Amino acid sequence: MLARLAPDLLAPKAGKRPREQELPPLENAEQGVVMRFAPNPSGPLHLGHARAAYLNDYYVRRYGGRYVLRIEDTDPRRVEEENYGLLLDDIDWLDLAVTEIVYQSDRMDIYYDYCRRLIELEGAYVCTCEAELFRSLKLEKKACPCRSQNVEENLGLWDRMLSGLFHEGMVTVRVRTDLAHPDPAMRDFSIFRIVDTPPHPRCEARVYPLMNFSVVVDDHLLGITHVIRGKDHIANTRRQQYIYDYFGWKPPYYLHYGRMSIEGVVLSTSAMKEGIREHRYTGWDDPHLGTLKAIARRGILPGAVRSAIIDIGVGETDISFSWENLYAKNKALVDPDANRYFFVPQPVLCRVAGAGDQTAHALLHPNHPERGSRDLAFRGGIYVSPDDVSGHALVRLKDLFNVRIHEEKGTFRLEYAGDSLEEVRAARAPIVQWLPEETVVPCLLRKPEGDIPGLCEPAVAGEAGKVVQFERVGFVRIDSAGSEGVQAYYAHR
RNA sequence: GCUGCUAUAGUGUAGGGGCCAAUCAUGUCGGCCUUUCACGCCGACGACUGGGGUUCAAAUCCCCAUAGCAGCACCA
């Protein structure tokens, strides 16, 4: 697994990446950095995760160093076995410069050990108050009775926690901070809890560290030098400072970027899960979702996401992620490679009067004639899209010839009208895609707004998994190609 | 309620006292190129939240207001 993930740091993928701005330098980073991406396995990754992943990745590549993928799986309620695999697939897709993977569920004993030390340093105490009671005391800046226990008493309680003598909700470990702190969020926050059920899929614990503790211990032990994360963690950064101070450790440098919403999609895992359960979405890769799986299926390349994220940068302003900007990045990556094909939506079959058999040669890519062409054999009958011919007297069948349109009650009679390109230009007649009657494959174009049935060239079936351009329609990813036809997911114009 | 962060064109971003009647990208519109409404090229449009203050000079510094966001969980 690691081998599959470990990229060559010295030779990052050469390649066309749309030029993107340079991010501000990091403090004290010239000698290299150690950074981390720390998702929790509660579901697949989405664009919000991609921001954290790529921002950190950017600086690791820029300064060199290590990039730790840390799986934060210390909440058994939010961890499901199958999510680990989903997560690793997504990490793979992102193409991060990850150098090592750490699972917090493998490190429970380490957290227990350091908790004991923190208690010995009088930096933490075991609290058996009810959560509600503590909360009201905290808001009044008052200490709870447990706060005055001595080290021996606290260690005794801690041992009883570990040996299973407490049940869920009865006890917690708190950091001794400053009860008079003006920010109530800072006052004696919790760092351990007990969870009786469900069992953790990867370890046998019932005493679990809370994020603010495991993160500090891990960041220190793993030698993390810089942390870039969302500003929703800004209070956590301040809380964690107390723990660093007790241990006498030097905290990493922090950068907190602003909140990012995404036009038209929900990012919350629980909301997505609910939508899937209610069949509003087909699954994690439903094109209406902002998951990486969904955008990958639509033909968005990871490089486009990376570029869009780096452009957004580390600003603390709340922003709204715009699909337009992502599409522009993706188009820049995809256009030079994507082969061109004809797709006729809502096709109607028409006879063309007055034209002899001939074969059209349409380039696979207009800017790269050397890649060859597709041959479309005209034998008298063709499919076109009514929207393309309706209302026009003259139309150019691309790479073939001109036709005059006679429209009668929704049906079209086509009549050969010469080969002159100049003529259609002068007449400002449209140049449209078409397909020969004899060689077509059914094709379903799946757009977020709905599915569009149509026909496409048989050669499209050979592009499965790739992004192609349906001329005059847009860029699509060929999702599947079988006996029942082709299924294409629409990416963008 | 308490605490904190942020505020530049439709979207994203640069600029951190004078070089800013504000950068770049994207978008939209127009033109050129072109057997795609793609790509490429040219041009246009479009913004410093409001009010005070400091200063010879403020998008930039300070204060207030407003707005958005976040935290105040035995989630991350």
Coordinates of C-alpha atoms (C1' of nucleotides) in Angstrom, one line a residue:
Chain A
M1 CA 0.0 0.0 0.0
L2 CA 2.7 2.4 1.0
A3 CA 4.7 1.7 -2.0
R4 CA 1.7 2.4 -4.1
L5 CA 1.3 5.7 -2.4
A6 CA 4.8 6.9 -2.0
P7 CA 5.5 9.2 -4.9
D8 CA 8.9 10.2 -6.1
L9 CA 9.4 13.5 -4.3
L10 CA 12.4 14.5 -6.3
A11 CA 10.7 14.1 -9.6
P12 CA 7.1 15.1 -9.2
K13 CA 5.0 14.2 -12.1
A14 CA 6.2 16.3 -15.0
G15 CA 3.3 17.4 -16.9
K16 CA 0.9 20.0 -17.9
R17 CA -0.6 21.6 -15.0
P18 CA -2.3 24.8 -15.6
R19 CA -0.2 27.6 -14.2
E20 CA -1.2 28.5 -10.8
Q21 CA -0.2 31.2 -8.4
E22 CA 2.6 30.8 -5.9
L23 CA 1.4 30.5 -2.4
P24 CA 3.1 32.6 0.4
P25 CA 6.2 31.1 1.9
L26 CA 6.0 29.2 5.2
E27 CA 7.9 30.4 8.2
N28 CA 11.0 28.5 9.0
A29 CA 10.5 26.0 6.2
E30 CA 13.7 26.3 4.2
Q31 CA 15.3 23.2 5.7
G32 CA 12.3 21.1 4.8
V33 CA 8.9 20.4 6.4
V34 CA 6.9 17.6 8.0
M35 CA 3.3 18.0 7.3
R36 CA 0.2 15.9 7.6
F37 CA -3.2 15.2 6.2
A38 CA -5.5 13.8 8.8
P39 CA -8.9 12.7 7.7
N40 CA -11.2 10.5 9.7
P41 CA -12.7 7.5 8.0
S42 CA -16.3 8.3 8.3
G43 CA -17.0 8.4 4.6
P44 CA -15.3 9.2 1.3
L45 CA -13.3 12.3 0.7
H46 CA -14.8 15.4 -0.8
L47 CA -13.6 18.7 -2.2
G48 CA -13.3 20.1 1.3
H49 CA -10.8 17.4 2.2
A50 CA -9.0 18.0 -1.0
R51 CA -8.2 21.5 0.1
A52 CA -6.5 20.4 3.2
A53 CA -4.8 17.6 1.3
Y54 CA -3.4 19.7 -1.5
L55 CA -2.5 22.8 0.5
N56 CA -0.3 20.6 2.7
D57 CA 0.9 18.7 -0.3
Y58 CA 1.9 21.9 -2.0
Y59 CA 4.3 22.9 0.7
V60 CA 5.8 19.4 1.1
R61 CA 6.6 19.4 -2.6
R62 CA 7.9 23.0 -2.4
Y63 CA 10.2 22.6 0.6
G64 CA 10.7 18.8 0.6
G65 CA 10.3 16.6 3.6
R66 CA 7.8 14.1 4.8
Y67 CA 4.1 14.0 4.3
V68 CA 2.2 11.9 6.9
L69 CA -1.2 10.5 6.1
R70 CA -2.8 10.1 9.6
I71 CA -6.0 8.3 9.8
E72 CA -7.9 9.8 12.7
D73 CA -10.1 6.9 13.7
T74 CA -10.6 7.5 17.4
D75 CA -14.3 7.7 17.4
P76 CA -15.8 4.2 17.0
R77 CA -19.2 5.7 16.2
R78 CA -17.9 7.3 13.1
V79 CA -15.6 4.6 11.9
E80 CA -16.8 1.9 9.6
E81 CA -14.6 -0.8 8.3
E82 CA -15.3 -0.3 4.6
N83 CA -14.5 3.4 4.9
Y84 CA -10.8 2.7 5.2
G85 CA -10.7 1.3 1.8
L86 CA -12.7 4.1 0.3
L87 CA -10.4 6.6 1.9
L88 CA -7.3 5.0 0.6
D89 CA -8.7 4.9 -2.9
D90 CA -9.4 8.6 -2.7
I91 CA -5.9 9.3 -1.4
D92 CA -4.6 7.4 -4.3
W93 CA -6.6 9.4 -6.8
L94 CA -5.4 12.6 -5.3
D95 CA -1.8 11.6 -6.1
L96 CA -0.4 13.1 -2.9
A97 CA 3.3 13.1 -2.0
V98 CA 2.5 10.9 1.0
T99 CA 5.6 9.3 2.6
E100 CA 4.0 7.4 5.5
I101 CA 0.7 6.3 6.9
V102 CA -0.3 6.3 10.5
Y103 CA -3.4 4.9 12.1
Q104 CA -4.3 6.5 15.4
S105 CA -6.1 3.3 16.4
D106 CA -2.7 1.6 16.4
R107 CA -1.4 4.1 19.0
M108 CA -3.8 3.8 21.9
D109 CA -1.1 2.7 24.3
I110 CA 0.9 5.8 23.4
Y111 CA -2.0 8.1 24.2
Y112 CA -2.6 6.3 27.5
D113 CA 1.0 6.6 28.4
Y114 CA 1.1 10.3 27.7
C115 CA -2.1 10.9 29.5
R116 CA -0.6 9.3 32.6
R117 CA 2.3 11.7 32.3
L118 CA 0.1 14.7 31.9
I119 CA -1.8 13.7 35.0
E120 CA 1.6 13.4 36.8
L121 CA 2.5 16.9 35.6
E122 CA -0.8 18.0 37.2
G123 CA -1.9 19.1 33.7
A124 CA -5.0 16.9 33.7
Y125 CA -7.5 15.4 36.1
V126 CA -10.2 12.8 36.0
C127 CA -13.6 14.2 36.2
T128 CA -16.7 12.2 37.2
C129 CA -19.1 15.1 37.1
E130 CA -22.1 14.9 34.8
A131 CA -21.5 16.7 31.6
E132 CA -24.4 19.1 32.2
L133 CA -23.2 20.0 35.7
F134 CA -19.7 20.7 34.4
R135 CA -21.0 22.8 31.6
S136 CA -23.0 25.1 33.9
L137 CA -20.0 25.4 36.3
K138 CA -17.7 26.2 33.4
L139 CA -20.0 29.0 32.2
E140 CA -19.8 30.5 35.7
K141 CA -16.0 30.1 35.7
K142 CA -16.3 27.7 38.7
A143 CA -14.2 24.6 39.3
C144 CA -15.9 21.3 39.7
P145 CA -15.1 19.1 42.8
C146 CA -12.8 16.8 40.8
R147 CA -10.4 19.6 40.0
S148 CA -9.0 19.5 43.5
Q149 CA -8.0 15.9 43.5
N150 CA -4.3 15.2 43.9
V151 CA -2.1 13.3 41.5
E152 CA -2.5 10.0 43.3
E153 CA -6.3 10.2 43.3
N154 CA -6.3 11.1 39.6
L155 CA -3.9 8.3 38.7
G156 CA -6.1 5.9 40.6
L157 CA -9.2 7.0 38.7
W158 CA -7.3 6.8 35.5
D159 CA -6.3 3.2 36.2
R160 CA -9.9 2.4 37.0
M161 CA -10.9 3.9 33.6
L162 CA -8.4 1.7 31.8
S163 CA -9.4 -1.4 33.6
G164 CA -13.0 -1.0 32.6
L165 CA -14.5 0.0 35.9
F166 CA -16.4 2.9 34.4
H167 CA -19.0 3.0 31.8
E168 CA -19.7 5.5 29.1
G169 CA -20.6 8.9 30.2
M170 CA -19.5 8.4 33.8
V171 CA -16.0 9.9 33.5
T172 CA -13.7 12.0 31.4
V173 CA -10.2 13.4 31.6
R174 CA -9.9 17.1 31.5
V175 CA -6.9 19.4 30.9
R176 CA -6.4 21.9 33.7
T177 CA -6.5 25.2 31.8
D178 CA -7.7 28.5 33.1
L179 CA -11.3 28.6 34.4
A180 CA -11.2 32.4 34.3
H181 CA -10.4 32.4 30.6
P182 CA -12.7 34.8 28.8
D183 CA -13.4 32.2 26.1
P184 CA -15.5 29.5 27.6
A185 CA -14.2 27.1 24.9
M186 CA -10.8 27.1 26.6
R187 CA -11.9 26.1 30.1
D188 CA -10.9 22.6 31.2
F189 CA -11.7 20.8 28.0
S190 CA -11.9 17.0 27.8
I191 CA -9.2 14.8 26.3
F192 CA -10.5 11.2 27.0
R193 CA -13.8 9.5 27.1
I194 CA -15.3 6.1 27.3
V195 CA -17.2 4.5 24.5
D196 CA -18.9 1.1 25.4
T197 CA -20.4 0.4 22.0
P198 CA -19.8 -0.1 19.1
P199 CA -16.5 -1.9 19.3
H200 CA -13.7 -0.4 17.2
P201 CA -13.0 -2.4 14.1
R202 CA -9.2 -2.1 14.5
C203 CA -8.5 -2.1 18.2
E204 CA -10.0 -3.3 21.5
A205 CA -10.2 0.0 23.3
R206 CA -13.0 1.4 25.3
V207 CA -11.1 4.4 26.5
Y208 CA -10.6 6.8 23.6
P209 CA -8.5 9.9 23.3
L210 CA -10.3 13.0 22.0
M211 CA -8.8 14.9 19.1
N212 CA -7.1 17.6 21.1
F213 CA -5.0 15.1 22.9
S214 CA -4.2 12.6 20.2
V215 CA -3.4 15.3 17.8
V216 CA -0.9 17.0 20.1
V217 CA 0.8 13.7 21.0
D218 CA 1.0 12.6 17.4
D219 CA 2.1 16.0 16.0
H220 CA 4.9 16.0 18.5
L221 CA 6.0 12.4 18.1
L222 CA 5.8 12.5 14.3
G223 CA 7.8 15.7 14.2
I224 CA 5.2 17.7 12.4
T225 CA 6.6 21.2 11.7
H226 CA 3.7 22.9 10.0
V227 CA -0.1 22.4 10.1
I228 CA -2.5 23.8 7.6
R229 CA -6.1 23.3 8.5
G230 CA -9.5 25.0 8.5
K231 CA -10.2 27.9 10.8
D232 CA -12.8 25.8 12.5
H233 CA -9.8 24.4 14.3
I234 CA -8.5 27.8 15.5
A235 CA -10.0 27.2 19.0
N236 CA -8.5 23.8 19.0
T237 CA -5.1 25.2 18.3
R238 CA -5.4 27.5 21.3
R239 CA -6.6 24.6 23.4
Q240 CA -3.8 22.4 22.3
Q241 CA -1.3 25.0 23.3
Y242 CA -2.0 24.2 27.0
I243 CA -0.9 20.6 26.4
Y244 CA 2.2 21.7 24.6
D245 CA 3.0 23.9 27.5
Y246 CA 2.6 21.2 30.1
F247 CA 4.9 18.8 28.2
G248 CA 7.3 21.6 27.3
W249 CA 7.0 20.8 23.7
K250 CA 7.3 23.2 20.8
P251 CA 4.1 23.4 18.7
P252 CA 4.2 23.4 15.0
Y253 CA 3.5 26.5 12.9
Y254 CA -0.2 26.8 12.1
L255 CA -2.1 28.3 9.2
H256 CA -5.9 28.4 9.3
Y257 CA -7.7 28.8 6.0
G258 CA -11.3 30.0 5.8
R259 CA -14.5 28.0 5.5
M260 CA -15.2 26.8 2.0
S261 CA -18.7 26.0 0.8
I262 CA -19.4 24.6 -2.6
E263 CA -22.0 25.9 -5.0
G264 CA -25.0 23.7 -5.0
V265 CA -23.8 20.7 -3.1
V266 CA -23.9 19.4 0.4
L267 CA -20.6 18.4 1.9
S268 CA -21.7 16.9 5.2
T269 CA -21.1 13.2 5.3
S270 CA -24.3 12.6 7.2
A271 CA -26.4 14.6 4.8
M272 CA -25.0 12.7 1.8
K273 CA -25.5 9.4 3.6
E274 CA -29.1 10.3 4.2
G275 CA -29.6 11.2 0.6
I276 CA -28.2 7.9 -0.5
R277 CA -30.5 6.0 1.9
E278 CA -33.5 7.9 0.6
H279 CA -32.4 7.2 -3.0
R280 CA -32.0 10.8 -3.9
Y281 CA -28.5 9.9 -4.8
T282 CA -27.4 6.7 -6.4
G283 CA -24.3 6.4 -4.3
W284 CA -21.1 8.2 -3.2
D285 CA -20.3 8.8 -6.8
D286 CA -23.6 10.4 -7.7
P287 CA -22.8 13.3 -10.0
H288 CA -24.8 15.7 -7.8
L289 CA -22.4 15.2 -5.0
G290 CA -19.1 16.9 -4.2
T291 CA -17.2 13.8 -3.4
L292 CA -14.0 13.0 -5.2
K293 CA -15.6 9.8 -6.4
A294 CA -18.4 11.8 -8.0
I295 CA -16.2 14.3 -9.8
A296 CA -13.8 11.6 -10.9
R297 CA -16.7 9.8 -12.5
R298 CA -17.6 13.0 -14.4
G299 CA -14.1 13.2 -15.8
I300 CA -12.6 15.8 -13.6
L301 CA -8.9 15.1 -13.3
P302 CA -7.1 15.3 -9.9
G303 CA -4.7 17.8 -11.4
A304 CA -7.6 20.2 -12.1
V305 CA -8.7 19.9 -8.5
R306 CA -5.2 20.5 -7.3
S307 CA -4.8 23.6 -9.4
A308 CA -8.1 25.0 -8.4
I309 CA -7.3 24.5 -4.7
I310 CA -3.8 26.1 -5.0
D311 CA -5.4 29.1 -6.7
I312 CA -7.7 29.5 -3.8
G313 CA -4.8 29.3 -1.5
V314 CA -4.6 29.6 2.3
G315 CA -6.7 32.8 2.8
E316 CA -8.8 33.1 6.0
T317 CA -11.7 34.5 4.1
D318 CA -14.8 32.3 3.8
I319 CA -15.2 31.4 0.2
S320 CA -17.6 29.7 -2.1
F321 CA -16.0 27.2 -4.4
S322 CA -17.1 27.7 -7.9
W323 CA -17.5 24.9 -10.4
E324 CA -16.8 27.2 -13.2
N325 CA -13.2 27.8 -12.0
L326 CA -12.7 24.0 -11.6
Y327 CA -14.1 23.3 -15.1
A328 CA -11.8 25.8 -16.6
K329 CA -8.8 24.1 -15.0
N330 CA -10.1 20.7 -16.1
K331 CA -10.7 21.9 -19.7
A332 CA -7.1 23.1 -19.9
L333 CA -5.9 19.6 -18.9
V334 CA -8.3 17.6 -20.9
D335 CA -8.7 19.5 -24.2
P336 CA -5.3 18.6 -25.7
D337 CA -5.9 14.9 -25.1
A338 CA -9.6 14.4 -25.6
N339 CA -10.6 12.8 -28.9
R340 CA -13.5 14.3 -30.7
Y341 CA -16.6 12.3 -31.6
F342 CA -20.1 13.0 -32.8
F343 CA -22.9 12.5 -30.4
V344 CA -26.5 13.2 -31.7
P345 CA -28.9 13.9 -28.8
Q346 CA -32.6 13.1 -29.4
P347 CA -31.8 11.8 -32.9
V348 CA -34.2 11.7 -35.9
L349 CA -33.5 9.7 -39.0
C350 CA -33.5 11.7 -42.3
R351 CA -33.1 10.8 -45.9
V352 CA -30.8 13.1 -47.9
A353 CA -31.9 13.6 -51.5
G354 CA -29.5 14.2 -54.3
A355 CA -26.2 13.0 -52.8
G356 CA -24.1 10.0 -53.7
D357 CA -22.4 7.7 -51.3
Q358 CA -19.2 9.1 -49.8
T359 CA -17.1 8.8 -46.7
A360 CA -16.4 11.7 -44.3
H361 CA -13.0 11.9 -42.6
A362 CA -13.3 13.7 -39.3
L363 CA -10.2 14.4 -37.3
L364 CA -9.8 12.9 -33.9
H365 CA -8.4 16.2 -32.8
P366 CA -8.4 19.3 -34.8
N367 CA -5.1 20.5 -33.4
H368 CA -3.4 17.2 -34.0
P369 CA -4.2 15.8 -37.4
E370 CA -1.4 13.2 -37.0
R371 CA -3.6 11.3 -34.6
G372 CA -5.8 10.3 -37.5
S373 CA -9.5 10.5 -38.1
R374 CA -12.8 8.7 -37.8
D375 CA -14.4 7.6 -41.1
L376 CA -18.2 8.1 -41.4
A377 CA -19.7 6.4 -44.4
F378 CA -22.7 8.2 -45.8
R379 CA -25.1 6.0 -47.7
G380 CA -28.2 8.2 -47.9
G381 CA -29.7 8.1 -44.4
I382 CA -28.4 10.1 -41.4
Y383 CA -29.3 10.9 -37.9
V384 CA -29.3 14.5 -36.8
S385 CA -30.6 16.4 -33.8
P386 CA -33.9 18.2 -34.5
D387 CA -32.7 21.2 -32.4
D388 CA -29.7 21.6 -34.8
V389 CA -31.7 21.7 -38.0
S390 CA -35.0 23.1 -37.0
G391 CA -35.5 26.7 -38.0
H392 CA -32.5 26.7 -40.4
A393 CA -32.8 26.7 -44.2
L394 CA -29.2 25.6 -44.7
V395 CA -27.0 23.5 -42.6
R396 CA -23.5 22.0 -43.0
L397 CA -23.1 18.4 -42.0
K398 CA -19.6 18.6 -40.5
D399 CA -16.9 17.1 -42.6
L400 CA -19.5 16.1 -45.3
F401 CA -21.5 18.6 -47.3
N402 CA -24.2 21.2 -47.1
V403 CA -27.9 20.3 -46.9
R404 CA -31.0 22.4 -47.4
I405 CA -33.7 21.7 -44.7
H406 CA -37.3 21.2 -45.5
E407 CA -39.3 21.0 -42.3
E408 CA -42.8 19.6 -42.4
K409 CA -44.7 19.0 -39.1
G410 CA -41.8 18.0 -37.1
T411 CA -40.1 15.8 -39.8
F412 CA -37.2 16.9 -41.9
R413 CA -36.4 16.3 -45.6
L414 CA -32.8 17.0 -46.4
E415 CA -31.5 17.9 -49.8
Y416 CA -27.9 18.0 -51.0
A417 CA -26.8 21.6 -51.3
G418 CA -23.2 21.5 -52.5
D419 CA -19.8 21.2 -50.8
S420 CA -18.9 24.8 -50.5
L421 CA -17.7 25.8 -47.0
E422 CA -17.7 29.5 -48.0
E423 CA -21.3 29.3 -48.8
V424 CA -22.4 28.2 -45.3
R425 CA -20.1 30.7 -43.8
A426 CA -21.6 33.5 -45.8
A427 CA -25.1 32.2 -44.9
R428 CA -24.0 31.9 -41.3
A429 CA -25.5 28.5 -41.4
P430 CA -24.6 26.1 -38.5
I431 CA -22.1 23.3 -38.9
V432 CA -23.6 20.3 -37.1
Q433 CA -22.7 16.8 -36.1
W434 CA -24.5 13.8 -37.7
L435 CA -24.2 10.1 -37.9
P436 CA -24.7 7.6 -40.7
E437 CA -27.8 5.4 -40.4
E438 CA -25.8 2.2 -40.6
T439 CA -23.2 2.7 -38.0
V440 CA -24.4 4.1 -34.6
V441 CA -24.3 3.0 -31.0
P442 CA -26.9 4.0 -28.5
C443 CA -25.5 6.5 -26.0
L444 CA -26.9 7.8 -22.8
L445 CA -25.5 11.2 -21.8
R446 CA -25.9 11.6 -18.0
K447 CA -25.9 15.3 -16.9
P448 CA -26.7 16.6 -13.5
E449 CA -29.9 18.0 -14.9
G450 CA -31.0 14.7 -16.3
D451 CA -30.2 12.0 -18.8
I452 CA -30.2 12.7 -22.5
P453 CA -30.6 9.7 -24.8
G454 CA -28.8 9.7 -28.2
L455 CA -26.5 8.0 -30.6
C456 CA -22.8 8.2 -31.0
E457 CA -20.0 6.8 -33.1
P458 CA -19.1 3.1 -32.5
A459 CA -15.5 4.1 -31.9
V460 CA -16.5 5.8 -28.7
A461 CA -16.8 2.4 -27.1
G462 CA -13.0 2.1 -27.3
E463 CA -12.6 5.2 -25.1
A464 CA -14.1 3.7 -21.9
G465 CA -12.7 5.4 -18.8
K466 CA -11.4 8.3 -20.9
V467 CA -12.5 11.8 -21.4
V468 CA -13.6 12.7 -24.9
Q469 CA -15.3 15.7 -26.4
F470 CA -18.7 15.3 -28.0
E471 CA -18.4 18.0 -30.6
R472 CA -20.7 21.0 -29.9
V473 CA -21.9 19.3 -26.7
G474 CA -19.0 19.2 -24.3
F475 CA -16.5 17.1 -22.6
V476 CA -17.7 13.8 -21.2
R477 CA -16.2 10.8 -19.5
I478 CA -17.0 7.5 -21.1
D479 CA -18.2 5.6 -18.1
S480 CA -19.1 2.3 -19.7
A481 CA -19.4 0.7 -23.1
G482 CA -21.2 -2.6 -23.5
S483 CA -23.7 -4.5 -25.6
E484 CA -26.4 -2.2 -24.4
G485 CA -24.5 0.9 -25.6
V486 CA -22.4 3.6 -24.2
Q487 CA -22.9 5.6 -21.0
A488 CA -21.2 9.0 -20.8
Y489 CA -21.0 11.3 -17.9
Y490 CA -21.0 15.0 -18.7
A491 CA -18.2 17.1 -17.3
H492 CA -18.5 20.6 -18.7
R493 CA -18.6 22.5 -22.0
Chain B
rG1 C1' -25.0 35.2 25.7
rC2 C1' -19.5 34.6 25.7
rU3 C1' -14.9 34.1 22.6
rG4 C1' -12.4 34.6 18.1
rC5 C1' -11.6 35.0 12.7
rU6 C1' -12.7 37.5 8.1
rA7 C1' -14.6 41.5 4.7
rU8 C1' -11.1 43.6 -3.1
rA9 C1' -15.3 42.7 -9.8
rG10 C1' -20.6 37.1 -10.7
rU11 C1' -16.6 33.5 -8.7
rG12 C1' -11.5 32.8 -7.0
rU13 C1' -7.1 35.7 -6.2
rA14 C1' -2.8 39.7 -6.0
rG15 C1' -1.7 44.1 -3.5
rG16 C1' -0.2 45.2 3.6
rG17 C1' 0.7 53.7 3.6
rG18 C1' 2.4 57.1 -2.1
rC19 C1' 4.5 53.1 -8.2
rC20 C1' -3.5 51.3 -7.3
rA21 C1' -8.5 55.9 -11.3
rA22 C1' -6.2 48.4 -8.2
rU23 C1' -3.1 42.3 -10.5
rC24 C1' -4.1 37.7 -12.6
rA25 C1' -7.5 33.7 -13.6
rU26 C1' -12.4 32.5 -14.5
rG27 C1' -17.0 34.4 -16.4
rU28 C1' -20.0 37.5 -19.7
rC29 C1' -20.1 40.3 -24.3
rG30 C1' -17.7 41.6 -29.1
rG31 C1' -14.1 40.4 -32.8
rC32 C1' -10.3 37.2 -35.3
rC33 C1' -9.0 32.1 -36.4
rU34 C1' -11.5 27.5 -37.5
rU35 C1' -15.4 22.1 -41.5
rU36 C1' -17.3 21.9 -33.2
rC37 C1' -20.9 26.7 -29.7
rA38 C1' -13.7 23.2 -28.5
rC39 C1' -8.6 25.2 -28.5
rG40 C1' -5.8 29.7 -29.6
rC41 C1' -5.5 35.1 -30.3
rC42 C1' -7.4 40.4 -29.6
rG43 C1' -10.6 43.7 -27.1
rA44 C1' -14.4 45.3 -23.7
rC45 C1' -17.3 44.8 -19.0
rG46 C1' -16.8 44.3 -13.9
rA47 C1' -14.5 45.4 -7.2
rC48 C1' -11.5 48.0 -2.4
rU49 C1' -18.9 46.6 3.0
rG50 C1' -20.4 51.5 5.6
rG51 C1' -18.9 55.5 8.8
rG52 C1' -15.3 58.0 11.6
rG53 C1' -10.1 58.8 12.7
rU54 C1' -4.4 58.9 12.0
rU55 C1' -1.3 60.9 7.9
rC56 C1' 1.0 65.7 3.3
rA57 C1' -0.9 60.8 1.4
rA58 C1' -5.2 55.0 3.2
rA59 C1' -7.7 49.3 -0.5
rU60 C1' -3.5 49.2 2.8
rC61 C1' -2.9 51.5 9.9
rC62 C1' -6.7 52.5 14.2
rC63 C1' -11.9 52.7 16.1
rC64 C1' -17.1 51.8 15.6
rA65 C1' -21.0 49.7 12.8
rU66 C1' -22.8 46.0 9.6
rA67 C1' -22.4 41.2 7.5
rG68 C1' -20.6 36.3 7.1
rC69 C1' -18.2 32.3 9.5
rA70 C1' -16.4 29.4 13.6
rG71 C1' -15.8 27.7 18.7
rC72 C1' -18.2 27.3 23.7
rA73 C1' -19.2 18.3 22.7
rC74 C1' -17.2 12.9 27.0
rC75 C1' -17.0 14.5 17.2
rA76 C1' -13.0 15.4 14.0

